Tab-separated table of C-alpha atoms in Angstrom:
chain	number	residue	atom	x	y	z
A	1	MET	CA	-30.111	-47.173	-16.904
A	2	ALA	CA	-27.274	-44.629	-16.705
A	3	ASN	CA	-29.643	-41.720	-16.046
A	4	GLU	CA	-31.379	-43.385	-13.155
A	5	LYS	CA	-30.806	-41.673	-9.836
A	6	LYS	CA	-28.604	-43.696	-7.558
A	7	THR	CA	-30.236	-44.719	-4.314
A	8	LEU	CA	-28.018	-43.927	-1.363
A	9	THR	CA	-27.626	-46.262	1.513
A	10	PRO	CA	-28.377	-44.935	5.004
A	11	GLU	CA	-24.628	-44.816	5.718
A	12	GLU	CA	-23.877	-42.815	2.551
A	13	LYS	CA	-26.711	-40.404	3.244
A	14	GLN	CA	-25.487	-39.910	6.791
A	15	ALA	CA	-21.956	-39.236	5.496
A	16	GLN	CA	-23.257	-36.648	3.021
A	17	ASP	CA	-25.264	-34.891	5.735
A	18	ALA	CA	-22.228	-34.857	8.017
A	19	ALA	CA	-20.057	-33.380	5.241
A	20	ARG	CA	-22.678	-30.706	4.512
A	21	ILE	CA	-22.900	-29.772	8.190
A	22	ALA	CA	-19.093	-29.639	8.424
A	23	ARG	CA	-18.904	-27.241	5.460
A	24	LYS	CA	-21.541	-24.968	6.983
A	25	GLN	CA	-19.721	-24.972	10.316
A	26	ALA	CA	-16.394	-24.180	8.622
A	27	LEU	CA	-17.963	-21.285	6.702
A	28	SER	CA	-19.590	-20.003	9.875
A	29	MET	CA	-16.252	-20.127	11.704
A	30	HIS	CA	-14.532	-18.204	8.896
A	31	ILE	CA	-17.245	-15.539	8.958
A	32	ARG	CA	-16.943	-15.157	12.735
A	33	ALA	CA	-13.151	-14.957	12.467
A	34	LEU	CA	-13.380	-12.325	9.716
A	35	ARG	CA	-15.901	-10.330	11.748
A	36	ARG	CA	-13.522	-10.400	14.710
A	37	VAL	CA	-10.681	-9.135	12.503
A	38	LEU	CA	-12.823	-6.244	11.264
A	39	ILE	CA	-14.138	-5.327	14.718
A	40	VAL	CA	-10.746	-5.404	16.447
A	41	SER	CA	-9.036	-3.498	13.612
A	42	ALA	CA	-11.772	-0.859	13.457
A	43	SER	CA	-11.692	-0.503	17.251
A	44	ALA	CA	-7.923	0.060	17.232
A	45	VAL	CA	-8.235	2.741	14.551
A	46	LEU	CA	-11.182	4.378	16.343
A	47	ILE	CA	-9.359	4.548	19.683
A	48	ALA	CA	-6.246	5.980	18.025
A	49	PHE	CA	-8.392	8.500	16.127
A	50	MET	CA	-10.122	9.742	19.285
A	51	VAL	CA	-6.807	10.177	21.134
A	52	LEU	CA	-5.253	12.014	18.192
A	53	PHE	CA	-8.278	14.207	17.528
A	54	TYR	CA	-8.634	15.430	21.119
A	55	LEU	CA	-4.970	15.603	22.144
A	56	PHE	CA	-2.718	15.928	19.083
A	57	CYS	CA	-4.894	17.387	16.339
A	58	THR	CA	-3.202	20.795	16.148
A	59	PRO	CA	0.403	19.491	15.956
A	60	LEU	CA	-0.687	16.950	13.355
A	61	VAL	CA	-2.353	19.578	11.150
A	62	ASP	CA	0.690	21.837	11.543
A	63	PHE	CA	2.861	18.952	10.328
A	64	VAL	CA	0.667	18.427	7.261
A	65	LEU	CA	0.635	22.146	6.400
A	66	GLU	CA	4.309	22.790	7.162
A	67	PRO	CA	5.548	22.408	3.533
A	68	VAL	CA	3.296	25.261	2.357
A	69	ARG	CA	3.410	27.472	5.434
A	70	SER	CA	7.220	27.431	5.455
A	71	ARG	CA	7.139	28.911	1.942
A	72	GLY	CA	4.706	31.651	2.845
A	73	ILE	CA	1.831	30.161	0.893
A	74	GLU	CA	-1.527	31.111	2.368
A	75	VAL	CA	-3.871	28.188	3.031
A	76	ILE	CA	-7.541	29.093	2.965
A	77	SER	CA	-10.856	27.406	3.620
A	78	THR	CA	-13.381	27.859	0.816
A	79	ALA	CA	-16.206	25.936	2.478
A	80	VAL	CA	-17.719	25.830	5.945
A	81	SER	CA	-16.501	22.319	6.759
A	82	GLU	CA	-13.084	22.330	5.051
A	83	ALA	CA	-11.007	23.151	8.141
A	84	LEU	CA	-12.817	20.550	10.228
A	85	MET	CA	-12.495	17.933	7.494
A	86	LEU	CA	-8.759	18.606	7.279
A	87	LYS	CA	-8.450	17.829	10.983
A	88	PHE	CA	-10.669	14.791	10.634
A	89	LYS	CA	-8.820	13.326	7.620
A	90	SER	CA	-5.383	14.037	9.072
A	91	CYS	CA	-6.244	12.288	12.337
A	92	LEU	CA	-7.891	9.400	10.497
A	93	VAL	CA	-4.844	8.731	8.295
A	94	ALA	CA	-2.548	8.953	11.328
A	95	ALA	CA	-4.878	6.629	13.273
A	96	VAL	CA	-4.676	4.011	10.513
A	97	VAL	CA	-0.860	4.243	10.628
A	98	ILE	CA	-0.796	3.897	14.412
A	99	GLY	CA	-3.302	1.049	14.341
A	100	MET	CA	-1.413	-0.784	11.591
A	101	PRO	CA	0.377	-3.212	13.984
A	102	VAL	CA	-2.999	-4.353	15.317
A	103	ILE	CA	-4.438	-4.613	11.805
A	104	VAL	CA	-1.453	-6.645	10.600
A	105	GLN	CA	-1.670	-8.955	13.629
A	106	GLN	CA	-5.373	-9.538	13.026
A	107	ILE	CA	-4.875	-10.262	9.328
A	108	TRP	CA	-2.073	-12.674	10.198
A	109	SER	CA	-4.231	-14.472	12.756
A	110	PHE	CA	-6.917	-14.917	10.091
A	111	VAL	CA	-4.616	-16.090	7.275
A	112	SER	CA	-1.927	-18.115	9.070
A	113	PRO	CA	-4.045	-21.181	10.010
A	114	ALA	CA	-4.499	-21.939	6.292
A	115	LEU	CA	-0.761	-21.842	5.518
A	116	TYR	CA	1.924	-24.499	5.762
A	117	ALA	CA	5.007	-23.863	7.888
A	118	ASN	CA	7.210	-22.830	4.932
A	119	GLU	CA	4.431	-20.651	3.524
A	120	LYS	CA	4.050	-18.902	6.881
A	121	LYS	CA	7.727	-17.959	6.888
A	122	LEU	CA	7.605	-16.707	3.301
A	123	PHE	CA	4.343	-14.796	3.802
A	124	ALA	CA	5.531	-13.201	7.049
A	125	GLY	CA	8.818	-12.141	5.457
A	126	LEU	CA	7.170	-10.673	2.371
A	127	PHE	CA	4.540	-8.877	4.431
A	128	PHE	CA	7.207	-7.272	6.629
A	129	VAL	CA	9.305	-6.245	3.617
A	130	MET	CA	6.266	-4.782	1.825
A	131	LEU	CA	5.292	-2.762	4.899
A	132	LEU	CA	8.856	-1.502	5.350
A	133	LEU	CA	9.176	-0.542	1.667
A	134	PHE	CA	5.820	1.252	1.685
A	135	ILE	CA	6.746	3.319	4.751
A	136	THR	CA	10.164	4.077	3.248
A	137	GLY	CA	8.558	5.276	0.020
A	138	VAL	CA	6.068	7.524	1.809
A	139	VAL	CA	8.700	9.057	4.107
A	140	PHE	CA	11.171	9.555	1.257
A	141	CYS	CA	8.532	11.276	-0.860
A	142	TYR	CA	7.234	13.554	1.899
A	143	VAL	CA	10.702	14.600	3.075
A	144	TYR	CA	12.586	14.941	-0.227
A	145	VAL	CA	10.300	14.846	-3.284
A	146	PHE	CA	7.056	16.479	-2.134
A	147	PRO	CA	8.740	19.798	-1.204
A	148	LEU	CA	10.087	19.913	-4.768
A	149	ALA	CA	6.554	19.529	-6.114
A	150	VAL	CA	5.322	22.309	-3.814
A	151	ASP	CA	8.113	24.568	-5.098
A	152	LEU	CA	7.181	23.719	-8.676
A	153	PHE	CA	3.530	24.732	-8.345
A	154	TRP	CA	4.368	27.721	-6.166
A	155	GLU	CA	6.877	29.070	-8.678
A	156	ALA	CA	4.469	28.367	-11.534
A	157	SER	CA	1.954	30.765	-9.996
A	158	ASP	CA	4.528	33.542	-9.555
A	159	GLY	CA	3.517	36.534	-11.642
A	160	VAL	CA	0.258	34.868	-12.633
A	161	ALA	CA	-1.810	34.685	-9.459
A	162	THR	CA	-1.435	34.961	-5.705
A	163	ALA	CA	-0.843	31.506	-4.219
A	164	MET	CA	-3.802	30.805	-1.915
A	165	TRP	CA	-4.396	27.066	-1.685
A	166	SER	CA	-7.565	25.401	-0.469
A	167	VAL	CA	-6.961	23.099	2.518
A	168	LYS	CA	-9.187	20.449	0.960
A	169	GLU	CA	-7.379	20.417	-2.379
A	170	TYR	CA	-3.999	20.570	-0.663
A	171	PHE	CA	-4.690	17.541	1.545
A	172	ASN	CA	-6.015	15.542	-1.411
A	173	PHE	CA	-2.884	16.532	-3.322
A	174	VAL	CA	-0.665	15.314	-0.471
A	175	LEU	CA	-2.340	11.893	-0.439
A	176	SER	CA	-2.408	11.541	-4.221
A	177	PHE	CA	1.286	12.458	-4.413
A	178	VAL	CA	2.733	10.591	-1.434
A	179	LEU	CA	0.819	7.295	-1.514
A	180	PRO	CA	1.879	6.369	-5.085
A	181	PHE	CA	5.497	6.574	-3.935
A	182	GLY	CA	4.761	4.015	-1.245
A	183	VAL	CA	3.224	1.757	-3.883
A	184	MET	CA	6.154	2.338	-6.249
A	185	PHE	CA	8.609	1.175	-3.599
A	186	GLU	CA	6.868	-2.219	-3.659
A	187	LEU	CA	8.454	-2.921	-7.060
A	188	PRO	CA	11.138	-5.359	-5.767
A	189	VAL	CA	8.494	-7.497	-4.046
A	190	VAL	CA	6.244	-7.451	-7.113
A	191	ILE	CA	9.145	-8.518	-9.341
A	192	TYR	CA	10.030	-11.266	-6.866
A	193	MET	CA	6.513	-12.673	-6.978
A	194	LEU	CA	6.387	-12.500	-10.794
A	195	ALA	CA	9.795	-14.164	-11.086
A	196	ARG	CA	8.753	-16.793	-8.569
A	197	HIS	CA	5.876	-17.758	-10.857
A	198	GLY	CA	8.013	-17.587	-14.001
A	199	LYS	CA	6.345	-14.481	-15.470
A	200	VAL	CA	9.528	-12.373	-15.725
A	201	THR	CA	13.249	-13.104	-15.806
A	202	TYR	CA	16.447	-11.166	-15.235
A	203	LYS	CA	17.158	-11.398	-18.959
A	204	THR	CA	13.837	-9.745	-19.832
A	205	LEU	CA	14.330	-6.941	-17.322
A	206	SER	CA	17.884	-6.301	-18.526
A	207	LYS	CA	16.816	-6.271	-22.169
A	208	ASN	CA	14.223	-3.547	-21.488
A	209	ARG	CA	16.501	-1.421	-19.284
A	210	LYS	CA	16.921	1.378	-21.839
A	211	TYR	CA	13.160	1.806	-22.151
A	212	VAL	CA	12.785	1.881	-18.387
A	213	ILE	CA	15.456	4.594	-18.109
A	214	LEU	CA	13.603	6.668	-20.700
A	215	VAL	CA	10.284	6.330	-18.850
A	216	ILE	CA	11.920	7.216	-15.517
A	217	ALA	CA	13.558	10.305	-17.048
A	218	VAL	CA	10.230	11.500	-18.471
A	219	VAL	CA	8.385	10.920	-15.183
A	220	ALA	CA	11.105	12.706	-13.200
A	221	ALA	CA	11.023	15.657	-15.610
A	222	ILE	CA	7.255	15.982	-15.270
A	223	LEU	CA	7.032	15.666	-11.488
A	224	THR	CA	9.963	17.882	-10.504
A	225	PRO	CA	11.046	21.487	-11.137
A	226	PRO	CA	13.121	22.039	-14.291
A	227	ASP	CA	16.585	21.490	-12.833
A	228	VAL	CA	18.955	18.524	-12.965
A	229	VAL	CA	19.322	18.155	-9.183
A	230	SER	CA	15.595	17.819	-8.543
A	231	GLN	CA	15.123	15.368	-11.401
A	232	CYS	CA	17.998	13.205	-10.143
A	233	MET	CA	16.530	13.143	-6.619
A	234	LEU	CA	13.441	11.479	-8.042
A	235	GLY	CA	14.880	9.558	-10.985
A	236	LEU	CA	17.815	7.880	-9.256
A	237	PRO	CA	15.745	6.178	-6.502
A	238	MET	CA	13.285	4.945	-9.134
A	239	TYR	CA	16.103	3.498	-11.252
A	240	LEU	CA	17.755	2.001	-8.159
A	241	LEU	CA	14.505	0.246	-7.291
A	242	TYR	CA	14.338	-1.178	-10.796
A	243	GLU	CA	17.900	-2.506	-10.556
A	244	ILE	CA	17.201	-4.025	-7.149
A	245	ALA	CA	14.105	-5.681	-8.592
A	246	ALA	CA	16.164	-7.017	-11.524
A	247	GLN	CA	18.746	-8.509	-9.162
A	248	VAL	CA	15.947	-10.068	-7.149
A	249	ALA	CA	14.647	-11.725	-10.313
A	250	ARG	CA	18.166	-12.888	-11.139
A	251	PHE	CA	18.477	-15.074	-8.059
A	252	VAL	CA	14.876	-16.263	-7.799
A	253	LYS	CA	14.165	-19.775	-8.982
A	254	PRO	CA	10.742	-20.199	-10.576
A	255	LYS	CA	8.333	-22.295	-8.563
A	256	GLN	CA	8.112	-25.816	-9.895
A	257	LYS	CA	4.687	-26.746	-11.245
A	258	VAL	CA	3.085	-29.777	-9.684
A	259	GLU	CA	1.896	-32.151	-12.353
A	260	ALA	CA	-1.513	-33.657	-11.865
């Protein structure tokens, strides 16, 4: 009958056992490889953190606080551990940045064996571009846009209250303000990947350009002081990124689907 359990021959049973053992060994190898990636990456960050904390902690904290100190804003500690946590977080973020080459190399060593030659080239190129764009976005924000935000909140408190900012809230504000810019600068790569899979086209992006300009203008008006120069310093790079992303989509050919 159809529901009767098929009796395996000794050879078939041996083949099944061998396949099961092979799968377990492959999974075990992947787990060991992933553990090595985590251990080496964490070790690199830990070593960098210890060096920074004991040798360069003060200059690093001065660099983080420079935008407010240069404007005469007093930075205070409202809790026992706030000053220490500022040093700790600043050194930890810097340690991750310094250890990034090791982290990237470890991730690549884990992923690359599963890729074909053409996929390795594409993945390596995209990864490098994404890293470069993220760093560019963070640096651009911290150097040009973030000081405008500090001026905005400083001027808003004028005549209302004395500006005395908590170090904890200030550091969290720095991260929450700067990191999104790094993510925003990934837009060309995101559009490339969507266009590659046929999700967006140059025609679609061009058709919605006027709505994008409106959104960018509103965001720039909210995040910057109320003057045209400051708004342009934020709005123009955002619009330029959108246009670059649109041109990327224009020349990308959608990936052909493989029929079963």
